[in-house]
mmCIF file of C-alpha atoms in Angstrom:
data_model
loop_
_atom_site.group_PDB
_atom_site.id
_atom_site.type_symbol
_atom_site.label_atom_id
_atom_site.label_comp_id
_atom_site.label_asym_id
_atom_site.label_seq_id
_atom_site.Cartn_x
_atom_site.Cartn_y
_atom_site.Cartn_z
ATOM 1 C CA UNK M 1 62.201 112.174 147.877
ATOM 2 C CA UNK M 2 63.265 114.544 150.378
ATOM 3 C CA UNK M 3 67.225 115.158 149.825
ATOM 4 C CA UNK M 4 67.156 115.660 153.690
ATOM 5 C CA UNK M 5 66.978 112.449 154.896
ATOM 6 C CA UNK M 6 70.522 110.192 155.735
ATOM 7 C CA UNK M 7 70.178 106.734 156.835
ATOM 8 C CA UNK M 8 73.656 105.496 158.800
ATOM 9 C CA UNK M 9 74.275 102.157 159.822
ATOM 10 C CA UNK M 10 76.356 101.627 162.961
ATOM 11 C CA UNK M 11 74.985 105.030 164.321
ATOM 12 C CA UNK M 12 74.693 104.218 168.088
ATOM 13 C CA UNK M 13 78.746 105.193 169.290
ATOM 14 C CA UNK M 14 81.671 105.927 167.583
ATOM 15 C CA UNK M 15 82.134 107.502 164.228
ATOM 16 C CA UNK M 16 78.537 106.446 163.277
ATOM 17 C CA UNK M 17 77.245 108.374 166.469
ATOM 18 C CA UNK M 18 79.563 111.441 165.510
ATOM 19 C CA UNK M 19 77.920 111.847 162.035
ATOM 20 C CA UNK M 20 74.526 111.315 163.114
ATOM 21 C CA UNK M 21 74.939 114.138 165.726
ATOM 22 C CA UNK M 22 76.876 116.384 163.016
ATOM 23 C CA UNK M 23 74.565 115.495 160.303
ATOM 24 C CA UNK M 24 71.826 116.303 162.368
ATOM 25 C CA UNK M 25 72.782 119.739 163.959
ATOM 26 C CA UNK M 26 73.024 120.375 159.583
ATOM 27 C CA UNK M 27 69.616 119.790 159.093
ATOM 28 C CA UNK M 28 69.248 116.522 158.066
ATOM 29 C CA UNK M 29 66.767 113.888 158.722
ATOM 30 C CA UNK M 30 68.789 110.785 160.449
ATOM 31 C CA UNK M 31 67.701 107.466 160.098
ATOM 32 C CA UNK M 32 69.983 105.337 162.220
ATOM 33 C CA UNK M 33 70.906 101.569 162.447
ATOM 34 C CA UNK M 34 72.136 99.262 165.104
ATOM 35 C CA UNK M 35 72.149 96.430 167.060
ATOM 36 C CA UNK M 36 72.010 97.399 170.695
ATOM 37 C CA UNK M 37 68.641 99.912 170.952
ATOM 38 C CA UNK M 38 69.367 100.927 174.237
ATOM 39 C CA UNK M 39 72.533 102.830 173.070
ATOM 40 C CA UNK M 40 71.047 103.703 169.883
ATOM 41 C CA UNK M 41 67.955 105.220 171.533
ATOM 42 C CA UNK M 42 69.990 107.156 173.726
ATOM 43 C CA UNK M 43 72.190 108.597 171.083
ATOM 44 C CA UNK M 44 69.243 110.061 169.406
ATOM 45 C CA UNK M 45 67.533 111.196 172.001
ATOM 46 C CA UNK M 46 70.454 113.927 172.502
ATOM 47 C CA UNK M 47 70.493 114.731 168.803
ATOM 48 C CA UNK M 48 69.939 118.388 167.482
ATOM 49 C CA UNK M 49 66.738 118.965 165.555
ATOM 50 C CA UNK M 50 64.344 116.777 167.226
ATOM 51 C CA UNK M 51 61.546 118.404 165.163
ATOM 52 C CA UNK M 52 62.760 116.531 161.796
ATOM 53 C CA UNK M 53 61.759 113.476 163.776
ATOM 54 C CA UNK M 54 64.950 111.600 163.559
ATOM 55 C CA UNK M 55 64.476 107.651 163.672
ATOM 56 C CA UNK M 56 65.767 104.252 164.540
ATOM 57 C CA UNK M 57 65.833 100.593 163.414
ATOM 58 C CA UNK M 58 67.318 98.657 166.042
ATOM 59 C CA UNK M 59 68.349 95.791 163.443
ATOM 60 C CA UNK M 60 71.184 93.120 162.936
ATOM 61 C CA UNK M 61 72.409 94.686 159.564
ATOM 62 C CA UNK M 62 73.626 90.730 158.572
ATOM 63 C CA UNK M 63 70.264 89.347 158.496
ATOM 64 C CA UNK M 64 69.548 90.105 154.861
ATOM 65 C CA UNK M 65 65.837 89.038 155.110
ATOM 66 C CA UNK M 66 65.525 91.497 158.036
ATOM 67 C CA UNK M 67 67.018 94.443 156.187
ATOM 68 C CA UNK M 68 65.120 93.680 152.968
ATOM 69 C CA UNK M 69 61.765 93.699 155.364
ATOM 70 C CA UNK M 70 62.499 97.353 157.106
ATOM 71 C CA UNK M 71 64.324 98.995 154.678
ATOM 72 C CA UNK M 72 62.425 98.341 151.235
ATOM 73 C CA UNK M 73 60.080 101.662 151.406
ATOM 74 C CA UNK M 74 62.553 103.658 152.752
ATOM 75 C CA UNK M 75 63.452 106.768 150.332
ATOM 76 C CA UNK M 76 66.555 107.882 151.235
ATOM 77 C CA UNK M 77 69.318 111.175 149.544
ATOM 78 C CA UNK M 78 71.902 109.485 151.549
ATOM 79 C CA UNK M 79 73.354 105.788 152.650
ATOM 80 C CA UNK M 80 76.305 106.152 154.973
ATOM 81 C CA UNK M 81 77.652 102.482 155.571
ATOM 82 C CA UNK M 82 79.404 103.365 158.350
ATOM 83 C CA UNK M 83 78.813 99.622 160.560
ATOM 84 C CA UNK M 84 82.278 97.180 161.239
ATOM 85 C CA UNK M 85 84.269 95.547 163.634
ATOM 86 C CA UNK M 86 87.499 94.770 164.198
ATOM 87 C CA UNK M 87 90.048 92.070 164.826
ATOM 88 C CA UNK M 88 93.593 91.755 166.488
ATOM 89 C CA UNK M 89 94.690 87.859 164.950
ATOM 90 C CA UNK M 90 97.413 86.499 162.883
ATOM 91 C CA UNK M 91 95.461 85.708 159.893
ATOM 92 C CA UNK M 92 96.160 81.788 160.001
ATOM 93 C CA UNK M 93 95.144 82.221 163.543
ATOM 94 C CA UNK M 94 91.693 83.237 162.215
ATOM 95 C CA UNK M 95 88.534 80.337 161.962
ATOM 96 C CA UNK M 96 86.457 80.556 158.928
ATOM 97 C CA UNK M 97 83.494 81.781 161.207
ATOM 98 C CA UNK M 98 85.741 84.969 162.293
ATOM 99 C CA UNK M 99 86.154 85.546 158.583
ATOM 100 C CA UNK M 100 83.073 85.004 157.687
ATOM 101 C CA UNK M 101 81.378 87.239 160.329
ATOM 102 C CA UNK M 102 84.063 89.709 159.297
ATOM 103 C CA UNK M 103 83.376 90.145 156.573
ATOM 104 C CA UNK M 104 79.240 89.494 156.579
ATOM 105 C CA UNK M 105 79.500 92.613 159.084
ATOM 106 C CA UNK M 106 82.022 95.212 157.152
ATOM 107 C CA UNK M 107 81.066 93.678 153.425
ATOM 108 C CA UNK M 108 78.320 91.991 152.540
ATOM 109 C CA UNK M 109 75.529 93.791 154.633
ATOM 110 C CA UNK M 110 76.674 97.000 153.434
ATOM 111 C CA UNK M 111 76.231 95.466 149.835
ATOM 112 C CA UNK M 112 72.816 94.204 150.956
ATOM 113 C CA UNK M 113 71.834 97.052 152.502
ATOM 114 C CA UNK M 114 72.873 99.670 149.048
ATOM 115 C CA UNK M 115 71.223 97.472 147.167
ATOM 116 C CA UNK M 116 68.128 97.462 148.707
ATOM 117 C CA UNK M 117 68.371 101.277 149.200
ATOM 118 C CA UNK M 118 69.344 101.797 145.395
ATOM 119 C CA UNK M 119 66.029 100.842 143.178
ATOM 120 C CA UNK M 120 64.606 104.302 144.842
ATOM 121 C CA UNK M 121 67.649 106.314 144.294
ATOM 122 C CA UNK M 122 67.578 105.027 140.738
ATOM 123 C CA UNK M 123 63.851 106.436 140.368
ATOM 124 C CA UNK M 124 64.598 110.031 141.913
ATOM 125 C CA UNK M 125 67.576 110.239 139.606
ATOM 126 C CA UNK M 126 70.052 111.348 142.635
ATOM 127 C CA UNK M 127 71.903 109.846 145.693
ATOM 128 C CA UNK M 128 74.590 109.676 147.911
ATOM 129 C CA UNK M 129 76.387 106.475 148.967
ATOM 130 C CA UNK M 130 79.602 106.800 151.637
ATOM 131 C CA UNK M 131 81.574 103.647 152.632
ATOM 132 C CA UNK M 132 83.796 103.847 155.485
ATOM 133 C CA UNK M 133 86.434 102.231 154.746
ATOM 134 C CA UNK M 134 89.942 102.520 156.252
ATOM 135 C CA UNK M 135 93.492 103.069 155.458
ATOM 136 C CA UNK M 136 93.965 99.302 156.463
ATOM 137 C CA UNK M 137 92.077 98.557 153.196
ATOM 138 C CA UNK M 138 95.087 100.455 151.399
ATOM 139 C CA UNK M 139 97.729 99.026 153.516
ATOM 140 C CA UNK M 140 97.453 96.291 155.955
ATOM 141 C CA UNK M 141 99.228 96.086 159.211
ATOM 142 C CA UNK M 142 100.255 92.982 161.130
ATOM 143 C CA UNK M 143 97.278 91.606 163.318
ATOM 144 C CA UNK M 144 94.383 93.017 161.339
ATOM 145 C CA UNK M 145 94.489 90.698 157.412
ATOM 146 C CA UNK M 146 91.025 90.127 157.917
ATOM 147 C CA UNK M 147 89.176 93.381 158.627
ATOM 148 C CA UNK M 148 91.771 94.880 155.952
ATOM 149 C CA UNK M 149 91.227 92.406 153.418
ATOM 150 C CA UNK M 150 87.132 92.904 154.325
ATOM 151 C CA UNK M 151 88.113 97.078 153.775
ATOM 152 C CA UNK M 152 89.740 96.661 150.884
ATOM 153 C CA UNK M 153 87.261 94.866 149.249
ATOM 154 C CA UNK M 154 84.416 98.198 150.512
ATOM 155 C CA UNK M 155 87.206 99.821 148.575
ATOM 156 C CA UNK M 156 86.862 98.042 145.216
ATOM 157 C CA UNK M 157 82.851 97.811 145.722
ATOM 158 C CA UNK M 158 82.960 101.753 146.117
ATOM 159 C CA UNK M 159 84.530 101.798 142.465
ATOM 160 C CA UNK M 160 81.998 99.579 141.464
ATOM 161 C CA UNK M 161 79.149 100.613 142.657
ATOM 162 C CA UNK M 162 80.548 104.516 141.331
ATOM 163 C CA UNK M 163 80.580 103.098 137.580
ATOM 164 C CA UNK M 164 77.676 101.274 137.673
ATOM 165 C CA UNK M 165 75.166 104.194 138.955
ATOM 166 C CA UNK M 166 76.826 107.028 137.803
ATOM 167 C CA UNK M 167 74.289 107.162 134.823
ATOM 168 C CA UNK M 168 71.286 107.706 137.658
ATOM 169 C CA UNK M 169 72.959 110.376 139.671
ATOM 170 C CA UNK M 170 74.273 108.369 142.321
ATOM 171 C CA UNK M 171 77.201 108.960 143.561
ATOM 172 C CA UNK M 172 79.734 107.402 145.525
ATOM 173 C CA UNK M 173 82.601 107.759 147.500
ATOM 174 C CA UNK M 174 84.708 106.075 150.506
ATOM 175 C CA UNK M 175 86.376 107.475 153.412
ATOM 176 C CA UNK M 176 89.691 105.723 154.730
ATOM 177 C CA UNK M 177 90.085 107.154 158.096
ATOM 178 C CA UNK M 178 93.451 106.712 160.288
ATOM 179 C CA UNK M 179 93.123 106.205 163.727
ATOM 180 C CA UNK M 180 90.337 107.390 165.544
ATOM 181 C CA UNK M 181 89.586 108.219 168.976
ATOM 182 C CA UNK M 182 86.610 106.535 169.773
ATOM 183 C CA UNK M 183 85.411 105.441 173.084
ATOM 184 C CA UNK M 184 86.275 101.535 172.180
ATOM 185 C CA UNK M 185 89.868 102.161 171.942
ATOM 186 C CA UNK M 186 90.586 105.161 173.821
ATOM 187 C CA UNK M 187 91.871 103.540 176.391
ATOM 188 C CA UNK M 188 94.871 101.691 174.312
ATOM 189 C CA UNK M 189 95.369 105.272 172.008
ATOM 190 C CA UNK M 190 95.855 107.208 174.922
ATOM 191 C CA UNK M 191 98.184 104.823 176.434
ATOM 192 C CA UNK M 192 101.910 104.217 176.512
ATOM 193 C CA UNK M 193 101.495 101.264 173.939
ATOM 194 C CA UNK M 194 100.261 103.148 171.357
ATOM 195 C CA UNK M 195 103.442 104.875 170.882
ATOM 196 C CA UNK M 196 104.939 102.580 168.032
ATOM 197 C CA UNK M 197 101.356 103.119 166.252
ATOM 198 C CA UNK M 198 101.051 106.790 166.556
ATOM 199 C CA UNK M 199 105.471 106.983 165.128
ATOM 200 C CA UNK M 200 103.775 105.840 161.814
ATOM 201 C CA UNK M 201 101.792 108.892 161.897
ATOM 202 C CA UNK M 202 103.719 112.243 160.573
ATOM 203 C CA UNK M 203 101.187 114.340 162.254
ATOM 204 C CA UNK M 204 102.235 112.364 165.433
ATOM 205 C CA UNK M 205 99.060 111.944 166.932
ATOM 206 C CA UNK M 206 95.416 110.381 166.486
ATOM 207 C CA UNK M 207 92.389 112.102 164.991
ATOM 208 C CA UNK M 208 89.020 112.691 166.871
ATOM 209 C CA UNK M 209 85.794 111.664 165.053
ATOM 210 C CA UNK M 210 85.430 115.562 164.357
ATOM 211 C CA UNK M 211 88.233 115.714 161.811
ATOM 212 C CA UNK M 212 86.228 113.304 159.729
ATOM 213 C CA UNK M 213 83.230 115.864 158.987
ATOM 214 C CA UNK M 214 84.370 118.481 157.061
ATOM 215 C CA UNK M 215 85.015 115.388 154.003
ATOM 216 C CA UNK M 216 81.284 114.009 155.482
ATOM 217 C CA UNK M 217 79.828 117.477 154.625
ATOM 218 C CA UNK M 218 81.766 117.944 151.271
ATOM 219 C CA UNK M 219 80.292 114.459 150.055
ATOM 220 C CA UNK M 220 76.747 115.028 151.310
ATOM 221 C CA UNK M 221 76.348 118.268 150.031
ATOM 222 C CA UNK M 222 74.047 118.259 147.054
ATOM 223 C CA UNK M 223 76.640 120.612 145.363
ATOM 224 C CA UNK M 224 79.148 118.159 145.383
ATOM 225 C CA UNK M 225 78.149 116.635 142.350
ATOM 226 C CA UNK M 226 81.020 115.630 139.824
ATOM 227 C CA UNK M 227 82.890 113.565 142.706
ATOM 228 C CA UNK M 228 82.595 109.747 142.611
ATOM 229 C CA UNK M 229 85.095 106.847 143.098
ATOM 230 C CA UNK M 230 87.199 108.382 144.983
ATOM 231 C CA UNK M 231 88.867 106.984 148.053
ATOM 232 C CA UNK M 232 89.397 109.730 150.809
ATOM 233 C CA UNK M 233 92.547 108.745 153.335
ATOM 234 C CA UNK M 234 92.030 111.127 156.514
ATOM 235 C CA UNK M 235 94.556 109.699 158.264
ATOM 236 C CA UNK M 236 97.704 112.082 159.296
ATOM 237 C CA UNK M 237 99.733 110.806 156.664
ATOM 238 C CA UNK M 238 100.049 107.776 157.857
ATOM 239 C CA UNK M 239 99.381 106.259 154.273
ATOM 240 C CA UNK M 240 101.829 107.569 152.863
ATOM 241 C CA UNK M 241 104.466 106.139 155.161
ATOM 242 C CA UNK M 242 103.320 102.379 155.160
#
């Protein structure tokens, strides 16, 4: 097993893109998932270190079978399940097929998709498993029950998932982030009407997907290796005002 290689899930844009390009200007091998190839190909094709012959798998990470098929050989040091979506409902505004694709999306496939990563982790005696969570998970906000209730249950499978292979070397860890600047919501974050949204935040302002990698690189880092279960809130402080 080559502790090199990282496989990401929702790696095409956003925070998934920013790791993969970070990860990759580190030296690691990045195997990246998504739906939409076209943006996935073209977020790897302007990835540093070309010569580690990063790859793709241009998959819908909630068809189980799917996953099971392309992901079953793969040897991996690192699982980043970084795929989600969001929501802006009243949560008895919400149809059981929102929930359930909810939380199919930002739950269960990243559940699928550790365990079917985790039989070869458990053989090489080592790993690395990041959920991206969010602070939402910790404390919900009006507007968004359902993709906090589907992060706060990433949360509790983090713990999990940290007691139950700790005695194979795996660890694993979540990341909460704040808000992000991403180029999904920029527009709204950098508008007038996010003003009562960023008031919550002591730091007074939102975070760029850079301010999330110096945590990524602590948790990757094969030297890290006595941290697991814990939740990581990079978020301004906004947790600790809600």
């Amino acid at each position: 097993m080559d502790i090199k290689t990282i496989l990401i899930t929702g790696a095409s844009k956003g925070i998934g893109a920013s790791f993969s390009n970070f990860l990759a200007s580190e030296g690691y091998r990045i195997i990246g998932i998504a739906r939409n190839k076209d943006q996935l190909i073209k977020t790897f094709n302007s990835l540093p270190n070309q010569n580690l012959n990063h790859e793709i798998l241009p998959i819908d990470i909630t068809d189980f079978n799917l996953v099971k098929e392309k992901l079953s050989n793969i040897d991996v040091y690192c699982l980043i399940n970084n795929a989600g979506i969001a929501q802006s409902k009243l949560l008895n505004e919400v149809s059981t097929d929102e929930i359930n694709q909810i939380m199919n999306i930002n739950l269960i496939s990243a559940l699928n998709i550790s365990n079917t990563i985790i039989p070869k982790m458990m053989l090489n005696k080592i790993g690395r498993i990041i959920n991206i969570s969010s602070i939402l998970g910790l404390n919900p906000l009006k507007f968004v029950g359902a993709y906090s209730m589907s992060k706060a249950a990433l949360i509790q499978m983090t713990k999990s998932q940290s007691i139950e292979l700790a005695k194979y070397n795996i660890l694993v860890n979540a990341i909460c982030p704040g808000y992000i600047i991403t180029d999904l919501n920029r527009s709204f974050l950098e508008s007038d009407k996010s003003f009562k949204l960023k008031s919550k935040i002591p730091l007074d302002r939102f975070a760029s997907c850079d301010e999330l990698l110096p945590s990524l690189k602590m948790l990757v880092d094969p030297y890290n290796s006595y941290m697991t279960g814990s939740i990581i809130t990079i978020d301004g402080g906004m947790n600790s005002t809600l």
